[in-house]
Short mmCIF file of N, CA and C and ligand atoms in Angstrom, two decimals:
data_model
loop_
_atom_site.label_atom_id
_atom_site.label_comp_id
_atom_site.label_asym_id
_atom_site.label_seq_id
_atom_site.Cartn_x
_atom_site.Cartn_y
_atom_site.Cartn_z
N MET A 1 0.82 -1.35 -0.02
CA MET A 1 -0.04 0.17 0.00
C MET A 1 0.92 1.55 0.08
N LYS A 2 0.22 2.37 -0.94
CA LYS A 2 1.30 3.58 -1.06
C LYS A 2 0.14 4.44 -0.48
N LEU A 3 0.92 5.57 -0.09
CA LEU A 3 0.23 6.97 -0.13
C LEU A 3 0.79 8.04 -1.23
N VAL A 4 0.04 8.42 -2.13
CA VAL A 4 0.64 9.44 -2.90
C VAL A 4 0.05 10.77 -2.45
N LEU A 5 1.00 12.03 -2.15
CA LEU A 5 0.65 13.12 -2.37
C LEU A 5 1.04 13.91 -3.32
N ALA A 6 -0.26 14.52 -3.86
CA ALA A 6 0.24 15.16 -5.37
C ALA A 6 -0.11 16.59 -5.22
N ILE A 7 0.74 17.52 -5.57
CA ILE A 7 0.73 18.99 -5.24
C ILE A 7 0.42 19.22 -6.74
N ILE A 8 -0.75 19.98 -7.26
CA ILE A 8 -1.25 20.34 -8.20
C ILE A 8 -1.86 21.72 -8.20
N ASN A 9 -2.01 22.22 -9.55
CA ASN A 9 -2.81 23.56 -9.52
C ASN A 9 -4.08 23.65 -9.40
N ASN A 10 -4.68 24.53 -8.54
CA ASN A 10 -6.04 24.60 -8.24
C ASN A 10 -7.28 24.90 -9.51
N ASP A 11 -6.47 24.76 -10.33
CA ASP A 11 -7.24 24.94 -11.58
C ASP A 11 -7.43 23.58 -12.31
N ASP A 12 -6.45 22.64 -12.11
CA ASP A 12 -6.62 21.24 -12.24
C ASP A 12 -7.33 20.02 -11.24
N SER A 13 -7.46 20.45 -10.04
CA SER A 13 -7.99 19.96 -9.25
C SER A 13 -9.30 19.09 -9.20
N ALA A 14 -10.12 19.90 -9.82
CA ALA A 14 -11.33 18.99 -9.97
C ALA A 14 -11.50 18.04 -11.33
N ILE A 15 -10.82 18.11 -11.97
CA ILE A 15 -11.04 17.47 -13.23
C ILE A 15 -10.04 16.24 -12.74
N ALA A 16 -8.86 16.56 -12.24
CA ALA A 16 -7.84 15.35 -11.67
C ALA A 16 -8.45 14.66 -10.75
N ALA A 17 -9.34 15.18 -9.57
CA ALA A 17 -9.87 14.32 -8.96
C ALA A 17 -10.98 13.35 -9.31
N SER A 18 -11.72 14.28 -10.38
CA SER A 18 -13.08 13.07 -10.92
C SER A 18 -12.45 12.11 -11.92
N ALA A 19 -11.21 12.24 -12.27
CA ALA A 19 -10.90 11.27 -13.34
C ALA A 19 -10.29 10.07 -12.50
N LEU A 20 -9.70 10.28 -11.56
CA LEU A 20 -8.97 9.36 -10.45
C LEU A 20 -10.42 8.91 -9.60
N THR A 21 -11.27 9.55 -9.59
CA THR A 21 -12.46 8.61 -8.72
C THR A 21 -13.09 7.79 -9.64
N ASP A 22 -13.56 8.15 -10.92
CA ASP A 22 -14.20 7.53 -11.91
C ASP A 22 -13.49 6.19 -12.15
N ARG A 23 -11.85 6.20 -11.86
CA ARG A 23 -11.26 5.12 -12.06
C ARG A 23 -11.11 4.28 -10.70
N GLY A 24 -11.59 4.65 -9.84
CA GLY A 24 -12.02 3.65 -8.54
C GLY A 24 -10.98 4.07 -7.25
N PHE A 25 -10.19 5.26 -7.99
CA PHE A 25 -9.48 5.60 -6.75
C PHE A 25 -10.05 6.47 -5.64
N PHE A 26 -9.92 6.42 -4.02
CA PHE A 26 -10.11 7.26 -3.23
C PHE A 26 -9.11 8.38 -2.93
N VAL A 27 -9.84 9.51 -3.14
CA VAL A 27 -9.21 10.79 -3.17
C VAL A 27 -9.40 11.52 -1.93
N THR A 28 -8.62 12.47 -1.22
CA THR A 28 -8.89 13.70 -0.49
C THR A 28 -8.34 14.76 -1.00
N LYS A 29 -8.71 16.08 -1.18
CA LYS A 29 -8.14 17.15 -1.28
C LYS A 29 -7.91 18.40 -0.36
N LEU A 30 -6.72 18.68 -0.49
CA LEU A 30 -6.31 19.57 0.76
C LEU A 30 -6.15 21.04 0.02
N SER A 31 -6.55 21.93 0.89
CA SER A 31 -6.41 22.96 -0.02
C SER A 31 -4.57 23.88 0.87
N THR A 32 -3.88 23.99 -0.05
CA THR A 32 -2.71 23.91 0.33
C THR A 32 -1.76 25.64 -0.31
N THR A 33 -0.91 26.01 0.02
CA THR A 33 -0.06 27.13 -0.31
C THR A 33 1.28 26.69 -0.69
N GLY A 34 1.76 27.17 -1.51
CA GLY A 34 2.93 27.09 -2.08
C GLY A 34 4.04 27.92 -1.34
N GLY A 35 5.47 27.46 -0.93
CA GLY A 35 6.34 28.16 -0.14
C GLY A 35 6.94 29.17 -0.87
N PHE A 36 6.67 29.17 -2.11
CA PHE A 36 7.63 30.18 -3.12
C PHE A 36 6.85 31.44 -3.77
N LEU A 37 5.86 30.67 -4.03
CA LEU A 37 4.82 31.73 -4.84
C LEU A 37 3.95 32.33 -3.55
N LEU A 38 3.74 31.46 -2.60
CA LEU A 38 2.68 31.84 -1.56
C LEU A 38 1.17 32.08 -2.10
N VAL A 39 1.11 31.18 -3.48
CA VAL A 39 -0.61 31.42 -4.03
C VAL A 39 -0.95 30.04 -3.62
N GLY A 40 -2.01 29.60 -3.23
CA GLY A 40 -2.89 28.72 -3.11
C GLY A 40 -2.39 27.29 -4.35
N ASN A 41 -2.32 26.11 -3.73
CA ASN A 41 -2.23 25.25 -4.77
C ASN A 41 -3.07 24.02 -4.03
N THR A 42 -3.27 22.77 -4.77
CA THR A 42 -4.22 22.01 -3.98
C THR A 42 -3.24 20.38 -3.95
N THR A 43 -3.25 19.90 -2.76
CA THR A 43 -2.43 18.70 -2.76
C THR A 43 -3.60 17.55 -2.45
N LEU A 44 -3.63 16.30 -3.13
CA LEU A 44 -4.33 15.17 -3.26
C LEU A 44 -3.74 14.19 -2.73
N LEU A 45 -4.43 13.57 -1.56
CA LEU A 45 -3.93 12.25 -1.23
C LEU A 45 -4.86 10.88 -1.77
N ILE A 46 -3.98 10.36 -2.13
CA ILE A 46 -4.43 9.20 -2.82
C ILE A 46 -3.94 7.96 -2.16
N GLY A 47 -4.72 7.23 -1.57
CA GLY A 47 -4.19 6.05 -0.84
C GLY A 47 -4.48 4.58 -1.95
N THR A 48 -3.47 3.85 -2.12
CA THR A 48 -3.80 2.62 -3.15
C THR A 48 -2.95 1.86 -3.22
N GLU A 49 -2.85 0.58 -3.83
CA GLU A 49 -2.09 -0.26 -4.11
C GLU A 49 -0.67 0.08 -4.88
N ASP A 50 0.18 -0.83 -4.52
CA ASP A 50 1.49 -0.41 -5.09
C ASP A 50 1.42 -0.45 -6.41
N ASN A 51 0.63 -1.84 -7.27
CA ASN A 51 0.49 -1.88 -8.52
C ASN A 51 -0.19 -0.86 -9.09
N LYS A 52 -0.72 0.23 -8.48
CA LYS A 52 -1.84 1.21 -9.28
C LYS A 52 -1.16 2.56 -9.40
N ILE A 53 0.33 2.72 -9.08
CA ILE A 53 0.88 3.84 -8.63
C ILE A 53 1.11 4.55 -10.10
N GLU A 54 1.38 3.48 -11.05
CA GLU A 54 1.53 4.14 -12.54
C GLU A 54 0.04 4.62 -13.20
N GLU A 55 -0.58 4.20 -12.69
CA GLU A 55 -1.95 4.47 -13.41
C GLU A 55 -2.21 6.13 -12.52
N VAL A 56 -1.87 6.17 -11.24
CA VAL A 56 -2.22 7.13 -10.68
C VAL A 56 -1.17 8.19 -11.62
N LYS A 57 0.04 8.13 -11.88
CA LYS A 57 0.72 8.95 -12.31
C LYS A 57 0.14 9.02 -13.83
N SER A 58 -0.16 8.24 -14.27
CA SER A 58 -0.59 8.59 -16.27
C SER A 58 -1.97 9.42 -15.87
N VAL A 59 -2.69 9.16 -15.19
CA VAL A 59 -3.76 10.16 -14.86
C VAL A 59 -3.69 11.44 -14.57
N LEU A 60 -2.77 11.81 -13.65
CA LEU A 60 -2.28 13.29 -13.25
C LEU A 60 -1.43 13.95 -14.24
N LYS A 61 -1.01 13.18 -15.08
CA LYS A 61 0.06 13.23 -16.38
C LYS A 61 -0.95 13.93 -17.07
N GLN A 62 -1.73 13.46 -17.86
CA GLN A 62 -3.08 13.61 -18.79
C GLN A 62 -3.80 14.97 -18.43
N PHE A 63 -4.05 15.00 -16.92
CA PHE A 63 -5.01 16.43 -16.58
C PHE A 63 -4.06 17.51 -15.93
N CYS A 64 -2.84 17.45 -15.20
CA CYS A 64 -2.07 18.52 -14.66
C CYS A 64 -1.30 19.23 -15.52
N ILE A 65 -1.59 20.60 -16.04
CA ILE A 65 -0.97 21.09 -16.91
C ILE A 65 0.31 22.05 -16.60
N THR A 66 1.25 22.32 -17.39
CA THR A 66 2.47 23.18 -16.69
C THR A 66 2.34 24.52 -17.14
N ARG A 67 2.00 25.23 -16.07
CA ARG A 67 2.01 26.54 -16.27
C ARG A 67 3.14 27.84 -16.06
N LYS A 68 3.22 28.73 -16.78
CA LYS A 68 4.17 29.92 -16.26
C LYS A 68 3.12 30.79 -15.19
N GLN A 69 3.62 31.20 -14.13
CA GLN A 69 2.64 31.57 -12.94
C GLN A 69 3.62 33.09 -12.62
N LYS A 70 2.90 34.20 -12.32
CA LYS A 70 3.76 35.07 -12.01
C LYS A 70 4.08 35.52 -10.46
N GLU A 71 5.52 35.48 -10.33
CA GLU A 71 5.73 35.82 -8.40
C GLU A 71 5.09 37.29 -8.09
N VAL A 72 3.96 36.84 -7.26
CA VAL A 72 3.52 38.52 -6.32
C VAL A 72 4.09 38.74 -5.25
N PRO A 73 5.26 39.39 -5.54
CA PRO A 73 6.02 40.20 -4.06
C PRO A 73 5.44 40.78 -3.32
N THR A 74 3.91 41.45 -3.48
CA THR A 74 3.26 42.17 -2.39
C THR A 74 1.95 41.04 -1.71
N SER A 75 2.32 39.75 -2.05
CA SER A 75 1.19 39.18 -1.87
C SER A 75 1.18 39.21 -0.34
N SER A 76 0.05 39.44 0.50
CA SER A 76 -0.19 39.66 1.89
C SER A 76 0.75 38.73 2.63
N PHE A 77 0.59 37.55 2.77
CA PHE A 77 1.28 36.64 3.50
C PHE A 77 2.72 36.42 3.15
N GLY A 78 3.04 36.72 2.03
CA GLY A 78 4.81 36.85 2.01
C GLY A 78 5.28 38.24 1.77
N LYS A 79 4.43 39.29 2.00
CA LYS A 79 5.00 40.58 2.06
C LYS A 79 6.15 40.54 2.73
N GLY A 80 7.23 41.42 2.47
CA GLY A 80 8.29 41.32 2.69
C GLY A 80 9.44 40.23 2.28
N LEU A 81 8.82 39.36 2.27
CA LEU A 81 9.88 38.28 2.00
C LEU A 81 10.86 38.03 0.64
N HIS A 82 10.49 38.96 -0.44
CA HIS A 82 10.77 39.23 -1.65
C HIS A 82 11.10 40.36 -1.68
N TYR A 83 10.77 41.24 -0.99
CA TYR A 83 10.96 42.74 -1.10
C TYR A 83 11.83 43.19 -2.01
N ASN A 84 13.21 42.74 -1.96
CA ASN A 84 14.56 43.09 -2.95
C ASN A 84 14.26 42.12 -4.41
N CYS A 85 13.61 41.53 -4.76
CA CYS A 85 13.43 40.77 -6.00
C CYS A 85 12.39 41.36 -6.84
N SER A 86 12.66 41.51 -8.12
CA SER A 86 11.87 42.43 -9.10
C SER A 86 10.78 40.76 -9.43
N PRO A 87 9.25 41.23 -9.98
CA PRO A 87 8.25 40.09 -10.10
C PRO A 87 8.97 39.62 -11.44
N GLY A 88 8.88 38.09 -11.49
CA GLY A 88 9.08 37.62 -12.61
C GLY A 88 8.09 36.46 -12.79
N GLU A 89 8.44 35.30 -13.73
CA GLU A 89 7.67 34.35 -14.13
C GLU A 89 8.44 33.22 -13.30
N VAL A 90 7.44 32.01 -12.96
CA VAL A 90 8.33 30.97 -12.85
C VAL A 90 7.30 29.38 -13.35
N GLU A 91 8.04 28.70 -13.94
CA GLU A 91 6.98 27.48 -14.68
C GLU A 91 6.96 26.69 -13.49
N VAL A 92 5.64 26.29 -13.24
CA VAL A 92 5.00 25.70 -12.31
C VAL A 92 4.26 24.42 -12.68
N GLY A 93 4.57 23.52 -12.34
CA GLY A 93 4.38 22.13 -12.72
C GLY A 93 2.79 21.84 -12.94
N GLY A 94 2.30 21.27 -13.59
CA GLY A 94 2.25 20.33 -13.97
C GLY A 94 1.65 19.19 -12.44
N ALA A 95 2.21 18.32 -11.92
CA ALA A 95 1.96 17.67 -10.57
C ALA A 95 3.59 17.52 -9.56
N THR A 96 3.84 17.98 -8.76
CA THR A 96 4.76 17.39 -7.81
C THR A 96 4.50 16.26 -6.99
N LEU A 97 4.82 14.80 -7.43
CA LEU A 97 4.62 13.70 -6.62
C LEU A 97 5.20 13.26 -5.67
N PHE A 98 5.14 13.03 -4.19
CA PHE A 98 5.87 12.05 -3.26
C PHE A 98 5.03 10.82 -3.25
N VAL A 99 5.74 9.76 -3.21
CA VAL A 99 5.17 8.34 -2.72
C VAL A 99 5.57 7.71 -1.95
N LEU A 100 4.92 7.41 -0.88
CA LEU A 100 4.93 6.96 0.42
C LEU A 100 4.69 5.59 0.94
N ASN A 101 5.49 4.83 1.81
CA ASN A 101 4.98 3.33 2.00
C ASN A 101 4.03 4.06 2.98
N VAL A 102 3.02 2.81 3.14
CA VAL A 102 2.05 2.96 3.98
C VAL A 102 1.97 1.81 5.11
N ASP A 103 2.15 2.21 6.55
CA ASP A 103 2.47 0.90 7.30
C ASP A 103 1.29 0.03 7.48
N SER A 104 0.26 0.87 7.65
CA SER A 104 -1.11 0.13 7.78
C SER A 104 -2.53 0.80 7.52
N TYR A 105 -3.56 0.41 6.93
CA TYR A 105 -4.37 1.06 6.52
C TYR A 105 -5.88 0.25 7.05
N ASP A 106 -6.38 1.12 7.60
CA ASP A 106 -7.96 1.04 8.14
C ASP A 106 -9.06 1.61 7.89
N LYS A 107 -10.23 1.24 8.03
CA LYS A 107 -11.19 1.83 7.67
C LYS A 107 -12.48 1.14 8.55
N PHE A 108 -12.75 1.82 9.73
CA PHE A 108 -13.87 1.64 10.64
C PHE A 108 -15.40 2.22 10.65
P1 2BA B 1 5.73 26.67 -5.03
O1 2BA B 1 6.46 26.69 -3.61
O2 2BA B 1 4.67 28.39 -4.67
O3 2BA B 1 6.58 27.09 -5.99
C1 2BA B 1 6.07 27.64 -7.53
C2 2BA B 1 7.42 27.60 -8.26
O4 2BA B 1 8.21 28.32 -7.95
C3 2BA B 1 7.94 26.05 -8.64
O5 2BA B 1 6.93 24.99 -9.57
C4 2BA B 1 9.42 26.22 -9.17
O6 2BA B 1 9.40 26.58 -10.29
C5 2BA B 1 9.65 27.62 -8.51
N1 2BA B 1 10.14 27.42 -7.08
C6 2BA B 1 9.95 27.07 -5.90
N2 2BA B 1 10.96 26.84 -4.95
C7 2BA B 1 11.89 27.57 -5.47
C8 2BA B 1 13.19 27.94 -4.88
N3 2BA B 1 13.43 27.62 -3.44
N4 2BA B 1 14.34 28.34 -6.07
C9 2BA B 1 13.63 28.38 -7.38
N5 2BA B 1 12.10 28.07 -8.08
C10 2BA B 1 11.60 27.66 -7.04
P2 2BA B 1 7.07 23.53 -9.11
O7 2BA B 1 8.77 23.12 -8.50
O8 2BA B 1 6.23 22.80 -9.81
O9 2BA B 1 6.20 23.55 -7.68
C11 2BA B 1 5.07 23.74 -7.28
C12 2BA B 1 4.27 23.65 -6.25
O10 2BA B 1 4.77 22.36 -5.56
C13 2BA B 1 5.21 24.78 -5.08
O11 2BA B 1 4.39 25.67 -4.99
C14 2BA B 1 4.93 23.47 -3.96
O12 2BA B 1 3.86 23.81 -3.09
C15 2BA B 1 5.16 22.27 -4.25
N6 2BA B 1 6.20 21.47 -4.25
C16 2BA B 1 7.42 21.47 -5.36
N7 2BA B 1 8.50 20.94 -5.09
C17 2BA B 1 8.20 20.59 -3.82
C18 2BA B 1 9.06 19.94 -2.77
N8 2BA B 1 10.18 19.22 -2.87
N9 2BA B 1 8.52 19.79 -1.30
C19 2BA B 1 7.69 20.33 -1.22
N10 2BA B 1 6.49 20.71 -1.61
C20 2BA B 1 7.27 21.18 -3.04
#
């Protein structure tokens, strides 16, 4: 059993979660914030069997698009952190995936 943590763009989250649930995966959606841009993104938690990990990756590859995103140096939470940086653009994935081993999995 594995737990996939997939950090994806908010705009892709509904279609990606829906594609996963259509294929029988169980998905939890968390609202998260990237530490660099300090803007909202989405983290999906997907608990699944080892032999299904490639299918999860393939679905996320299909529905999560790489974008250019502007740095916002005056975002309220991050105000001051990038004070000396001029605003620029960064490429934001697609999806960033962590695949963790699960010691135990129960539902009561
Ligand atoms: P953010 O931290 O807001 O990062 C947004 C984008 O800014 C990144 O896109 C990358 O292009 C750039 N970036 C991030 N940290 C940087 C740094 N220290 N120096 C230079 N450029 C940097 P992605 O790599 O596609 O990451 C998208 C989001 O996925 C990140 O949002 C963060 O929430 C998460 N993430 C990515 N890698 C991670 C990691 N190793 N650990 C935890 N979260 C990660």
